C-alpha cells in the first residue's frame, strides 16, 4: 500500500518496476526467494493500482545499476560495491539502488514521452521519488522533507508523474 499511497499523494500516473521476468532461472537460494517476494509485490501493486487509476509498467533493468543517473556515463566500475554508486566520469556518489531507481524512472519517462502517452493524455514530465523529483533531462529537485538525496532501498520502485 505504501508504494501506491506515495504515488497517489504525488499525483502520479505510473509506477515503474524493473522487469525481472525470467531472472529466477539464473538464481538460487535466498536471491531466488527475494525475487519471488518482489514479484508478489509487483502483482499486488498491479491489482491495487486499478482502483486508483494508476498504471504499473515494467522496464528493462539493463545497465540501470551501471549508468550514472546524473550524467549518463555507463561503466561497470561505477558500481564500487553492492550498495555504493560512484560515477567514474562526474564523481556523483549515492546509494546504488537509489541510482538504479532514478534510471528505471527515466527509462519509463523516455518510453512514454516518445509516443506512448499516460492515461491522462499527456507525456510524463517528472518522477516523484522519496527525496524529491527528477525530470526527463536528469534535473533533480530535493523535497522539503529531505536534506540528502538517495535513501537506502532494497529493491526500488519509482513513481512517474504525468500531465
CSV table of N, CA and C in Angstrom, one decimal:
chain,number,residue,atom,x,y,z
A,1,UNK,N,0.8,-1.2,0.0
A,1,UNK,CA,0.0,0.0,0.0
A,1,UNK,C,0.9,1.3,0.0
A,2,UNK,N,2.0,1.2,0.6
A,2,UNK,CA,2.9,2.4,0.7
A,2,UNK,C,3.3,2.9,-0.7
A,3,UNK,N,3.6,2.0,-1.6
A,3,UNK,CA,4.0,2.5,-2.9
A,3,UNK,C,2.9,3.2,-3.6
A,4,UNK,N,1.7,2.7,-3.5
A,4,UNK,CA,0.5,3.4,-4.2
A,4,UNK,C,0.1,4.6,-3.4
A,5,UNK,N,0.2,4.6,-2.1
A,5,UNK,CA,-0.1,5.8,-1.3
A,5,UNK,C,0.8,6.9,-1.7
A,6,UNK,N,2.1,6.6,-1.8
A,6,UNK,CA,3.0,7.7,-2.2
A,6,UNK,C,2.7,8.2,-3.7
A,7,UNK,N,2.4,7.2,-4.6
A,7,UNK,CA,2.1,7.6,-5.9
A,7,UNK,C,0.8,8.5,-6.0
A,8,UNK,N,-0.2,8.1,-5.2
A,8,UNK,CA,-1.4,8.9,-5.2
A,8,UNK,C,-1.2,10.3,-4.5
A,9,UNK,N,-0.4,10.3,-3.5
A,9,UNK,CA,-0.1,11.6,-2.8
A,9,UNK,C,0.6,12.6,-3.7
A,10,UNK,N,1.4,12.1,-4.6
A,10,UNK,CA,2.2,12.9,-5.5
A,10,UNK,C,1.5,13.1,-6.9
A,11,UNK,N,0.3,12.6,-7.0
A,11,UNK,CA,-0.4,12.8,-8.3
A,11,UNK,C,0.2,12.0,-9.4
A,12,UNK,N,0.8,10.9,-9.1
A,12,UNK,CA,1.4,10.1,-10.1
A,12,UNK,C,0.5,9.3,-11.0
A,13,UNK,N,0.8,9.2,-12.3
A,13,UNK,CA,0.0,8.4,-13.2
A,13,UNK,C,0.6,7.0,-13.4
A,14,UNK,N,1.8,6.8,-13.1
A,14,UNK,CA,2.5,5.5,-13.3
A,14,UNK,C,3.4,5.1,-12.1
A,15,UNK,N,3.6,3.8,-11.9
A,15,UNK,CA,4.6,3.3,-11.0
A,15,UNK,C,5.5,2.4,-11.9
A,16,UNK,N,6.8,2.6,-11.8
A,16,UNK,CA,7.7,1.8,-12.6
A,16,UNK,C,8.4,0.7,-11.8
A,17,UNK,N,8.5,-0.5,-12.3
A,17,UNK,CA,9.2,-1.6,-11.7
A,17,UNK,C,10.3,-2.1,-12.7
A,18,UNK,N,11.4,-2.7,-12.2
A,18,UNK,CA,12.3,-3.4,-13.0
A,18,UNK,C,11.5,-4.6,-13.6
A,19,UNK,N,11.8,-5.0,-14.8
A,19,UNK,CA,11.2,-6.2,-15.3
A,19,UNK,C,12.1,-7.4,-15.0
A,20,UNK,N,11.8,-8.1,-14.0
A,20,UNK,CA,12.6,-9.2,-13.5
A,20,UNK,C,12.1,-10.6,-14.0
A,21,UNK,N,11.2,-10.6,-15.0
A,21,UNK,CA,10.7,-11.8,-15.6
A,21,UNK,C,11.9,-12.7,-16.0
A,22,UNK,N,11.9,-14.0,-15.7
A,22,UNK,CA,12.9,-15.0,-16.1
A,22,UNK,C,14.2,-14.8,-15.3
A,23,UNK,N,14.3,-13.9,-14.4
A,23,UNK,CA,15.6,-13.7,-13.7
A,23,UNK,C,15.8,-14.9,-12.7
A,24,UNK,N,14.7,-15.4,-12.2
A,24,UNK,CA,14.8,-16.5,-11.2
A,24,UNK,C,15.5,-17.7,-11.8
A,25,UNK,N,15.5,-17.9,-13.1
A,25,UNK,CA,16.1,-19.0,-13.7
A,25,UNK,C,17.6,-19.0,-13.5
A,26,UNK,N,18.2,-17.8,-13.3
A,26,UNK,CA,19.6,-17.6,-13.1
A,26,UNK,C,20.1,-17.6,-11.6
A,27,UNK,N,19.1,-17.8,-10.7
A,27,UNK,CA,19.4,-17.6,-9.3
A,27,UNK,C,19.1,-18.9,-8.5
A,28,UNK,N,19.7,-18.9,-7.3
A,28,UNK,CA,19.4,-20.0,-6.4
A,28,UNK,C,19.2,-19.4,-5.0
A,29,UNK,N,18.6,-20.2,-4.1
A,29,UNK,CA,18.6,-19.9,-2.7
A,29,UNK,C,17.9,-18.6,-2.3
A,30,UNK,N,18.5,-17.8,-1.5
A,30,UNK,CA,17.9,-16.6,-0.9
A,30,UNK,C,17.6,-15.5,-2.0
A,31,UNK,N,18.5,-15.4,-3.0
A,31,UNK,CA,18.2,-14.5,-4.0
A,31,UNK,C,16.9,-14.8,-4.8
A,32,UNK,N,16.7,-16.1,-5.0
A,32,UNK,CA,15.5,-16.6,-5.7
A,32,UNK,C,14.3,-16.2,-4.9
A,33,UNK,N,14.4,-16.4,-3.6
A,33,UNK,CA,13.2,-16.1,-2.7
A,33,UNK,C,13.0,-14.6,-2.7
A,34,UNK,N,14.0,-13.8,-2.7
A,34,UNK,CA,13.9,-12.3,-2.8
A,34,UNK,C,13.2,-11.9,-4.0
A,35,UNK,N,13.5,-12.5,-5.2
A,35,UNK,CA,12.9,-12.2,-6.4
A,35,UNK,C,11.5,-12.6,-6.5
A,36,UNK,N,11.2,-13.8,-5.8
A,36,UNK,CA,9.8,-14.2,-5.7
A,36,UNK,C,9.0,-13.2,-4.9
A,37,UNK,N,9.5,-12.7,-3.8
A,37,UNK,CA,8.8,-11.7,-3.0
A,37,UNK,C,8.6,-10.4,-3.8
A,38,UNK,N,9.6,-10.0,-4.5
A,38,UNK,CA,9.5,-8.8,-5.3
A,38,UNK,C,8.4,-9.0,-6.4
A,39,UNK,N,8.3,-10.2,-7.0
A,39,UNK,CA,7.2,-10.4,-8.0
A,39,UNK,C,5.9,-10.4,-7.3
A,40,UNK,N,5.7,-10.9,-6.1
A,40,UNK,CA,4.5,-10.8,-5.4
A,40,UNK,C,4.1,-9.3,-5.1
A,41,UNK,N,5.1,-8.5,-4.7
A,41,UNK,CA,4.9,-7.1,-4.5
A,41,UNK,C,4.3,-6.4,-5.8
A,42,UNK,N,5.0,-6.7,-6.9
A,42,UNK,CA,4.6,-6.2,-8.2
A,42,UNK,C,3.1,-6.6,-8.5
A,43,UNK,N,2.8,-7.8,-8.3
A,43,UNK,CA,1.4,-8.3,-8.6
A,43,UNK,C,0.4,-7.6,-7.7
A,44,UNK,N,0.8,-7.4,-6.5
A,44,UNK,CA,-0.1,-6.7,-5.5
A,44,UNK,C,-0.3,-5.3,-5.9
A,45,UNK,N,0.7,-4.6,-6.3
A,45,UNK,CA,0.6,-3.2,-6.7
A,45,UNK,C,-0.2,-3.1,-8.0
A,46,UNK,N,0.0,-4.0,-9.0
A,46,UNK,CA,-0.8,-4.0,-10.2
A,46,UNK,C,-2.3,-4.2,-9.8
A,47,UNK,N,-2.6,-5.1,-8.9
A,47,UNK,CA,-4.0,-5.4,-8.5
A,47,UNK,C,-4.6,-4.1,-7.9
A,48,UNK,N,-3.9,-3.5,-6.9
A,48,UNK,CA,-4.4,-2.3,-6.2
A,48,UNK,C,-4.5,-1.1,-7.1
A,49,UNK,N,-3.5,-1.0,-8.0
A,49,UNK,CA,-3.4,0.2,-8.8
A,49,UNK,C,-4.7,0.5,-9.7
A,50,UNK,N,-5.4,-0.6,-10.0
A,50,UNK,CA,-6.6,-0.5,-10.9
A,50,UNK,C,-7.6,0.3,-10.2
A,51,UNK,N,-7.7,0.3,-8.9
A,51,UNK,CA,-8.7,1.0,-8.1
A,51,UNK,C,-8.4,2.5,-8.0
A,52,UNK,N,-7.1,2.8,-8.2
A,52,UNK,CA,-6.6,4.2,-8.1
A,52,UNK,C,-6.4,4.9,-9.4
A,53,UNK,N,-6.6,4.2,-10.5
A,53,UNK,CA,-6.3,4.6,-11.9
A,53,UNK,C,-4.9,5.0,-12.1
A,54,UNK,N,-4.0,4.2,-11.5
A,54,UNK,CA,-2.5,4.4,-11.7
A,54,UNK,C,-2.0,3.2,-12.5
A,55,UNK,N,-1.3,3.5,-13.5
A,55,UNK,CA,-0.7,2.4,-14.4
A,55,UNK,C,0.6,1.9,-13.8
A,56,UNK,N,0.8,0.6,-13.9
A,56,UNK,CA,2.1,0.0,-13.5
A,56,UNK,C,2.8,-0.5,-14.7
A,57,UNK,N,4.0,-0.1,-14.9
A,57,UNK,CA,4.8,-0.5,-16.0
A,57,UNK,C,6.1,-1.2,-15.6
A,58,UNK,N,6.6,-2.1,-16.4
A,58,UNK,CA,7.9,-2.7,-16.2
A,58,UNK,C,8.9,-2.2,-17.2
A,59,UNK,N,10.1,-1.9,-16.8
A,59,UNK,CA,11.2,-1.5,-17.8
A,59,UNK,C,12.4,-2.5,-17.6
A,60,UNK,N,13.1,-2.6,-18.6
A,60,UNK,CA,14.3,-3.4,-18.6
A,60,UNK,C,15.3,-2.9,-17.6
A,61,UNK,N,15.9,-3.8,-16.8
A,61,UNK,CA,16.9,-3.3,-15.8
A,61,UNK,C,18.3,-3.2,-16.4
A,62,UNK,N,18.4,-3.4,-17.7
A,62,UNK,CA,19.7,-3.4,-18.3
A,62,UNK,C,20.5,-2.1,-18.0
A,63,UNK,N,21.6,-2.3,-17.4
A,63,UNK,CA,22.6,-1.2,-17.2
A,63,UNK,C,22.1,-0.1,-16.2
A,64,UNK,N,20.9,-0.3,-15.5
A,64,UNK,CA,20.4,0.7,-14.6
A,64,UNK,C,21.3,0.8,-13.4
A,65,UNK,N,22.1,-0.2,-13.0
A,65,UNK,CA,23.0,-0.2,-11.9
A,65,UNK,C,24.4,0.4,-12.3
A,66,UNK,N,24.6,0.4,-13.6
A,66,UNK,CA,26.0,0.9,-14.0
A,66,UNK,C,25.9,2.3,-14.6
A,67,UNK,N,24.7,2.8,-14.9
A,67,UNK,CA,24.5,4.1,-15.6
A,67,UNK,C,24.4,5.2,-14.5
A,68,UNK,N,25.1,6.3,-14.7
A,68,UNK,CA,25.1,7.4,-13.8
A,68,UNK,C,23.7,8.2,-14.0
A,69,UNK,N,22.9,8.3,-13.0
A,69,UNK,CA,21.7,9.0,-13.2
A,69,UNK,C,21.8,10.5,-13.3
A,70,UNK,N,23.0,11.0,-13.1
A,70,UNK,CA,23.2,12.4,-13.3
A,70,UNK,C,23.8,12.8,-14.6
A,71,UNK,N,24.9,12.1,-15.1
A,71,UNK,CA,25.5,12.5,-16.4
A,71,UNK,C,25.3,11.5,-17.5
A,72,UNK,N,24.8,10.3,-17.1
A,72,UNK,CA,24.5,9.3,-18.2
A,72,UNK,C,25.7,8.3,-18.5
A,73,UNK,N,26.8,8.6,-17.9
A,73,UNK,CA,28.0,7.7,-18.2
A,73,UNK,C,27.7,6.3,-17.7
A,74,UNK,N,28.0,5.3,-18.5
A,74,UNK,CA,27.7,3.9,-18.1
A,74,UNK,C,29.0,3.1,-18.1
A,75,UNK,N,29.3,2.5,-17.0
A,75,UNK,CA,30.5,1.7,-16.9
A,75,UNK,C,30.3,0.8,-15.7
A,76,UNK,N,30.8,-0.5,-15.8
A,76,UNK,CA,30.7,-1.4,-14.7
A,76,UNK,C,31.5,-1.0,-13.5
A,77,UNK,N,32.5,-0.2,-13.6
A,77,UNK,CA,33.3,0.3,-12.4
A,77,UNK,C,32.6,1.4,-11.7
A,78,UNK,N,31.5,1.9,-12.2
A,78,UNK,CA,30.7,2.9,-11.5
A,78,UNK,C,30.1,2.3,-10.2
A,79,UNK,N,29.9,1.0,-10.3
A,79,UNK,CA,29.3,0.3,-9.1
A,79,UNK,C,30.4,-0.2,-8.3
A,80,UNK,N,30.9,0.6,-7.3
A,80,UNK,CA,32.0,0.2,-6.5
A,80,UNK,C,31.8,-1.0,-5.5
A,81,UNK,N,30.5,-1.1,-5.1
A,81,UNK,CA,30.2,-2.2,-4.2
A,81,UNK,C,28.7,-2.4,-4.4
A,82,UNK,N,28.2,-3.4,-3.6
A,82,UNK,CA,26.7,-3.7,-3.7
A,82,UNK,C,25.9,-2.5,-3.4
A,83,UNK,N,26.3,-1.7,-2.5
A,83,UNK,CA,25.5,-0.6,-2.0
A,83,UNK,C,25.9,0.8,-2.5
A,84,UNK,N,27.1,1.0,-3.0
A,84,UNK,CA,27.6,2.3,-3.3
A,84,UNK,C,27.8,2.5,-4.8
A,85,UNK,N,27.3,3.6,-5.3
A,85,UNK,CA,27.5,4.0,-6.7
A,85,UNK,C,28.4,5.2,-6.8
A,86,UNK,N,29.4,5.2,-7.6
A,86,UNK,CA,30.3,6.4,-7.8
A,86,UNK,C,30.7,6.5,-9.2
A,87,UNK,N,30.2,7.6,-9.9
A,87,UNK,CA,30.4,7.7,-11.3
A,87,UNK,C,31.9,8.0,-11.6
A,88,UNK,N,32.5,7.3,-12.5
A,88,UNK,CA,33.9,7.4,-12.9
A,88,UNK,C,34.1,8.7,-13.7
A,89,UNK,N,33.1,9.3,-14.2
A,89,UNK,CA,33.2,10.5,-15.1
A,89,UNK,C,32.9,11.8,-14.3
A,90,UNK,N,31.8,11.8,-13.6
A,90,UNK,CA,31.5,13.1,-12.9
A,90,UNK,C,31.6,13.0,-11.4
A,91,UNK,N,32.0,11.9,-10.8
A,91,UNK,CA,32.2,11.7,-9.4
A,91,UNK,C,30.9,11.8,-8.6
A,92,UNK,N,29.7,11.6,-9.2
A,92,UNK,CA,28.5,11.6,-8.5
A,92,UNK,C,28.4,10.4,-7.7
A,93,UNK,N,28.1,10.5,-6.4
A,93,UNK,CA,28.0,9.3,-5.5
A,93,UNK,C,26.7,9.3,-4.7
A,94,UNK,N,26.1,8.1,-4.6
A,94,UNK,CA,24.9,7.9,-3.9
A,94,UNK,C,24.6,6.4,-3.7
A,95,UNK,N,23.6,6.1,-3.0
A,95,UNK,CA,23.2,4.7,-2.8
A,95,UNK,C,23.0,4.0,-4.2
A,96,UNK,N,23.5,2.9,-4.4
A,96,UNK,CA,23.4,2.2,-5.7
A,96,UNK,C,22.0,1.9,-6.2
A,97,UNK,N,21.2,1.4,-5.2
A,97,UNK,CA,19.8,1.1,-5.6
A,97,UNK,C,19.0,2.3,-5.9
A,98,UNK,N,19.3,3.4,-5.2
A,98,UNK,CA,18.6,4.7,-5.5
A,98,UNK,C,19.0,5.2,-6.8
A,99,UNK,N,20.3,5.1,-7.2
A,99,UNK,CA,20.7,5.5,-8.5
A,99,UNK,C,20.0,4.7,-9.6
A,100,UNK,N,19.9,3.4,-9.4
A,100,UNK,CA,19.2,2.5,-10.3
A,100,UNK,C,17.7,2.9,-10.4
A,101,UNK,N,17.1,3.2,-9.3
A,101,UNK,CA,15.7,3.6,-9.3
A,101,UNK,C,15.5,4.9,-10.2
A,102,UNK,N,16.4,5.8,-10.1
A,102,UNK,CA,16.3,7.0,-10.9
A,102,UNK,C,16.4,6.6,-12.4
A,103,UNK,N,17.3,5.7,-12.7
A,103,UNK,CA,17.4,5.2,-14.1
A,103,UNK,C,16.2,4.5,-14.6
A,104,UNK,N,15.6,3.7,-13.7
A,104,UNK,CA,14.4,3.0,-14.1
A,104,UNK,C,13.3,4.0,-14.4
A,105,UNK,N,13.2,5.0,-13.6
A,105,UNK,CA,12.2,6.1,-13.8
A,105,UNK,C,12.4,6.8,-15.1
A,106,UNK,N,13.7,7.1,-15.4
A,106,UNK,CA,14.0,7.8,-16.7
A,106,UNK,C,13.7,6.9,-17.9
A,107,UNK,N,13.9,5.6,-17.8
A,107,UNK,CA,13.6,4.7,-18.9
A,107,UNK,C,12.1,4.8,-19.2
A,108,UNK,N,11.3,4.7,-18.1
A,108,UNK,CA,9.8,4.8,-18.4
A,108,UNK,C,9.4,6.1,-18.9
A,109,UNK,N,10.0,7.2,-18.4
A,109,UNK,CA,9.6,8.5,-18.9
A,109,UNK,C,10.0,8.6,-20.4
A,110,UNK,N,11.1,8.2,-20.8
A,110,UNK,CA,11.5,8.2,-22.2
A,110,UNK,C,10.6,7.4,-23.0
A,111,UNK,N,10.2,6.2,-22.6
A,111,UNK,CA,9.3,5.4,-23.3
A,111,UNK,C,7.9,6.1,-23.5
A,112,UNK,N,7.4,6.6,-22.4
A,112,UNK,CA,6.1,7.3,-22.5
A,112,UNK,C,6.2,8.6,-23.3
A,113,UNK,N,7.3,9.3,-23.1
A,113,UNK,CA,7.5,10.6,-23.8
A,113,UNK,C,7.7,10.4,-25.3
A,114,UNK,N,8.2,9.3,-25.7
A,114,UNK,CA,8.5,9.1,-27.2
A,114,UNK,C,7.2,8.6,-27.9
A,115,UNK,N,6.1,8.6,-27.4
A,115,UNK,CA,4.9,8.3,-28.1
A,115,UNK,C,3.8,7.7,-27.4
A,116,UNK,N,4.1,6.9,-26.4
A,116,UNK,CA,3.1,6.3,-25.5
A,116,UNK,C,2.7,7.3,-24.5
A,117,UNK,N,1.5,7.7,-24.5
A,117,UNK,CA,1.0,8.7,-23.5
A,117,UNK,C,0.4,8.1,-22.3
A,118,UNK,N,0.4,8.9,-21.2
A,118,UNK,CA,-0.2,8.4,-20.0
A,118,UNK,C,-1.7,8.4,-20.1
A,119,UNK,N,-2.4,7.7,-19.2
A,119,UNK,CA,-3.9,7.6,-19.3
A,119,UNK,C,-4.5,9.0,-19.2
A,120,UNK,N,-3.9,10.0,-18.7
A,120,UNK,CA,-4.5,11.3,-18.6
A,120,UNK,C,-4.3,12.1,-19.9
A,121,UNK,N,-3.6,11.4,-20.9
A,121,UNK,CA,-3.4,12.0,-22.2
A,121,UNK,C,-2.1,12.8,-22.4
A,122,UNK,N,-1.3,13.0,-21.4
A,122,UNK,CA,-0.1,13.8,-21.6
A,122,UNK,C,1.1,12.9,-21.4
A,123,UNK,N,2.3,13.4,-21.8
A,123,UNK,CA,3.5,12.7,-21.5
A,123,UNK,C,4.0,13.1,-20.1
A,124,UNK,N,4.7,12.1,-19.5
A,124,UNK,CA,5.2,12.4,-18.1
A,124,UNK,C,6.3,13.5,-18.1
A,125,UNK,N,6.3,14.3,-17.1
A,125,UNK,CA,7.3,15.3,-17.1
A,125,UNK,C,8.3,15.2,-15.9
A,126,UNK,N,8.0,14.4,-14.9
A,126,UNK,CA,8.9,14.2,-13.8
A,126,UNK,C,8.6,13.0,-13.0
A,127,UNK,N,9.6,12.5,-12.2
A,127,UNK,CA,9.4,11.4,-11.3
A,127,UNK,C,9.3,11.9,-9.9
A,128,UNK,N,8.4,11.3,-9.1
A,128,UNK,CA,8.3,11.5,-7.7
A,128,UNK,C,9.1,10.5,-7.0
A,129,UNK,N,10.2,10.9,-6.4
A,129,UNK,CA,11.0,9.9,-5.5
A,129,UNK,C,10.9,10.4,-4.1
A,130,UNK,N,11.2,9.6,-3.2
A,130,UNK,CA,11.1,10.0,-1.8
A,130,UNK,C,11.9,11.2,-1.4
A,131,UNK,N,13.0,11.4,-2.1
A,131,UNK,CA,13.8,12.6,-1.7
A,131,UNK,C,13.6,13.8,-2.6
A,132,UNK,N,12.7,13.7,-3.6
A,132,UNK,CA,12.5,14.8,-4.5
A,132,UNK,C,11.9,14.4,-5.8
A,133,UNK,N,12.1,15.2,-6.8
A,133,UNK,CA,11.6,14.9,-8.2
A,133,UNK,C,12.7,15.0,-9.2
A,134,UNK,N,12.6,14.1,-10.2
A,134,UNK,CA,13.6,14.0,-11.2
A,134,UNK,C,12.9,14.3,-12.5
A,135,UNK,N,13.4,15.2,-13.4
A,135,UNK,CA,12.8,15.4,-14.7
A,135,UNK,C,13.4,14.6,-15.8
A,136,UNK,N,12.9,14.6,-17.0
A,136,UNK,CA,13.4,13.8,-18.1
A,136,UNK,C,14.8,14.1,-18.4
A,137,UNK,N,15.3,15.3,-18.3
A,137,UNK,CA,16.6,15.7,-18.6
A,137,UNK,C,17.6,15.4,-17.5
A,138,UNK,N,17.2,14.8,-16.4
A,138,UNK,CA,18.1,14.5,-15.3
A,138,UNK,C,18.1,15.5,-14.2
A,139,UNK,N,17.4,16.6,-14.3
A,139,UNK,CA,17.4,17.6,-13.2
A,139,UNK,C,16.7,17.1,-12.0
A,140,UNK,N,17.3,17.4,-10.8
A,140,UNK,CA,16.8,16.9,-9.6
A,140,UNK,C,16.4,18.0,-8.7
A,141,UNK,N,15.2,18.0,-8.0
A,141,UNK,CA,14.8,19.0,-7.0
A,141,UNK,C,14.5,18.2,-5.8
A,142,UNK,N,15.2,18.6,-4.7
A,142,UNK,CA,15.0,17.9,-3.4
A,142,UNK,C,13.7,18.3,-2.8
A,143,UNK,N,13.0,17.4,-2.1
A,143,UNK,CA,11.8,17.7,-1.5
A,143,UNK,C,12.1,18.4,-0.2
A,144,UNK,N,11.0,19.1,0.3
A,144,UNK,CA,11.2,19.9,1.5
A,144,UNK,C,11.5,19.0,2.7
A,145,UNK,N,11.0,17.8,2.7
A,145,UNK,CA,11.3,16.9,3.9
A,145,UNK,C,12.6,16.2,3.8
A,146,UNK,N,13.4,16.4,2.7
A,146,UNK,CA,14.6,15.6,2.5
A,146,UNK,C,15.8,16.6,2.5
A,147,UNK,N,16.9,16.2,3.2
A,147,UNK,CA,18.1,17.0,3.2
A,147,UNK,C,19.2,16.3,2.4
A,148,UNK,N,19.0,15.0,2.1
A,148,UNK,CA,20.0,14.3,1.4
A,148,UNK,C,19.3,13.5,0.3
A,149,UNK,N,20.0,13.4,-0.8
A,149,UNK,CA,19.5,12.6,-1.9
A,149,UNK,C,19.9,11.1,-1.8
A,150,UNK,N,19.0,10.2,-2.0
A,150,UNK,CA,19.4,8.8,-2.1
A,150,UNK,C,19.1,8.1,-0.8
A,151,UNK,N,17.9,7.6,-0.6
A,151,UNK,CA,17.7,6.8,0.6
A,151,UNK,C,18.0,5.4,0.3
A,152,UNK,N,18.4,4.7,1.3
A,152,UNK,CA,18.7,3.3,1.2
A,152,UNK,C,17.4,2.5,0.8
A,153,UNK,N,17.4,1.7,-0.3
A,153,UNK,CA,16.3,1.0,-0.7
A,153,UNK,C,16.8,-0.5,-0.9
A,154,UNK,N,15.8,-1.4,-0.8
A,154,UNK,CA,16.2,-2.8,-1.1
A,154,UNK,C,16.0,-3.1,-2.6
A,155,UNK,N,14.8,-3.0,-3.1
A,155,UNK,CA,14.5,-3.1,-4.5
A,155,UNK,C,13.7,-1.9,-4.9
A,156,UNK,N,14.2,-1.0,-5.6
A,156,UNK,CA,13.5,0.3,-5.9
A,156,UNK,C,12.3,0.1,-6.8
A,157,UNK,N,11.3,1.0,-6.5
A,157,UNK,CA,10.3,1.2,-7.5
A,157,UNK,C,10.2,2.7,-7.6
A,158,UNK,N,9.7,3.2,-8.7
A,158,UNK,CA,9.7,4.6,-8.9
A,158,UNK,C,8.3,5.1,-9.4
A,159,UNK,N,7.8,6.1,-8.9
A,159,UNK,CA,6.5,6.6,-9.3
A,159,UNK,C,6.8,7.7,-10.4
A,160,UNK,N,6.1,7.7,-11.5
A,160,UNK,CA,6.3,8.7,-12.5
A,160,UNK,C,5.0,9.6,-12.6
A,161,UNK,N,5.3,10.9,-12.6
A,161,UNK,CA,4.2,11.8,-12.7
A,161,UNK,C,3.9,12.2,-14.1
A,162,UNK,N,2.6,12.2,-14.5
A,162,UNK,CA,2.2,12.6,-15.8
A,162,UNK,C,1.2,13.8,-15.8
A,163,UNK,N,1.1,14.4,-16.9
A,163,UNK,CA,0.2,15.5,-17.1
A,163,UNK,C,-0.9,15.1,-18.1
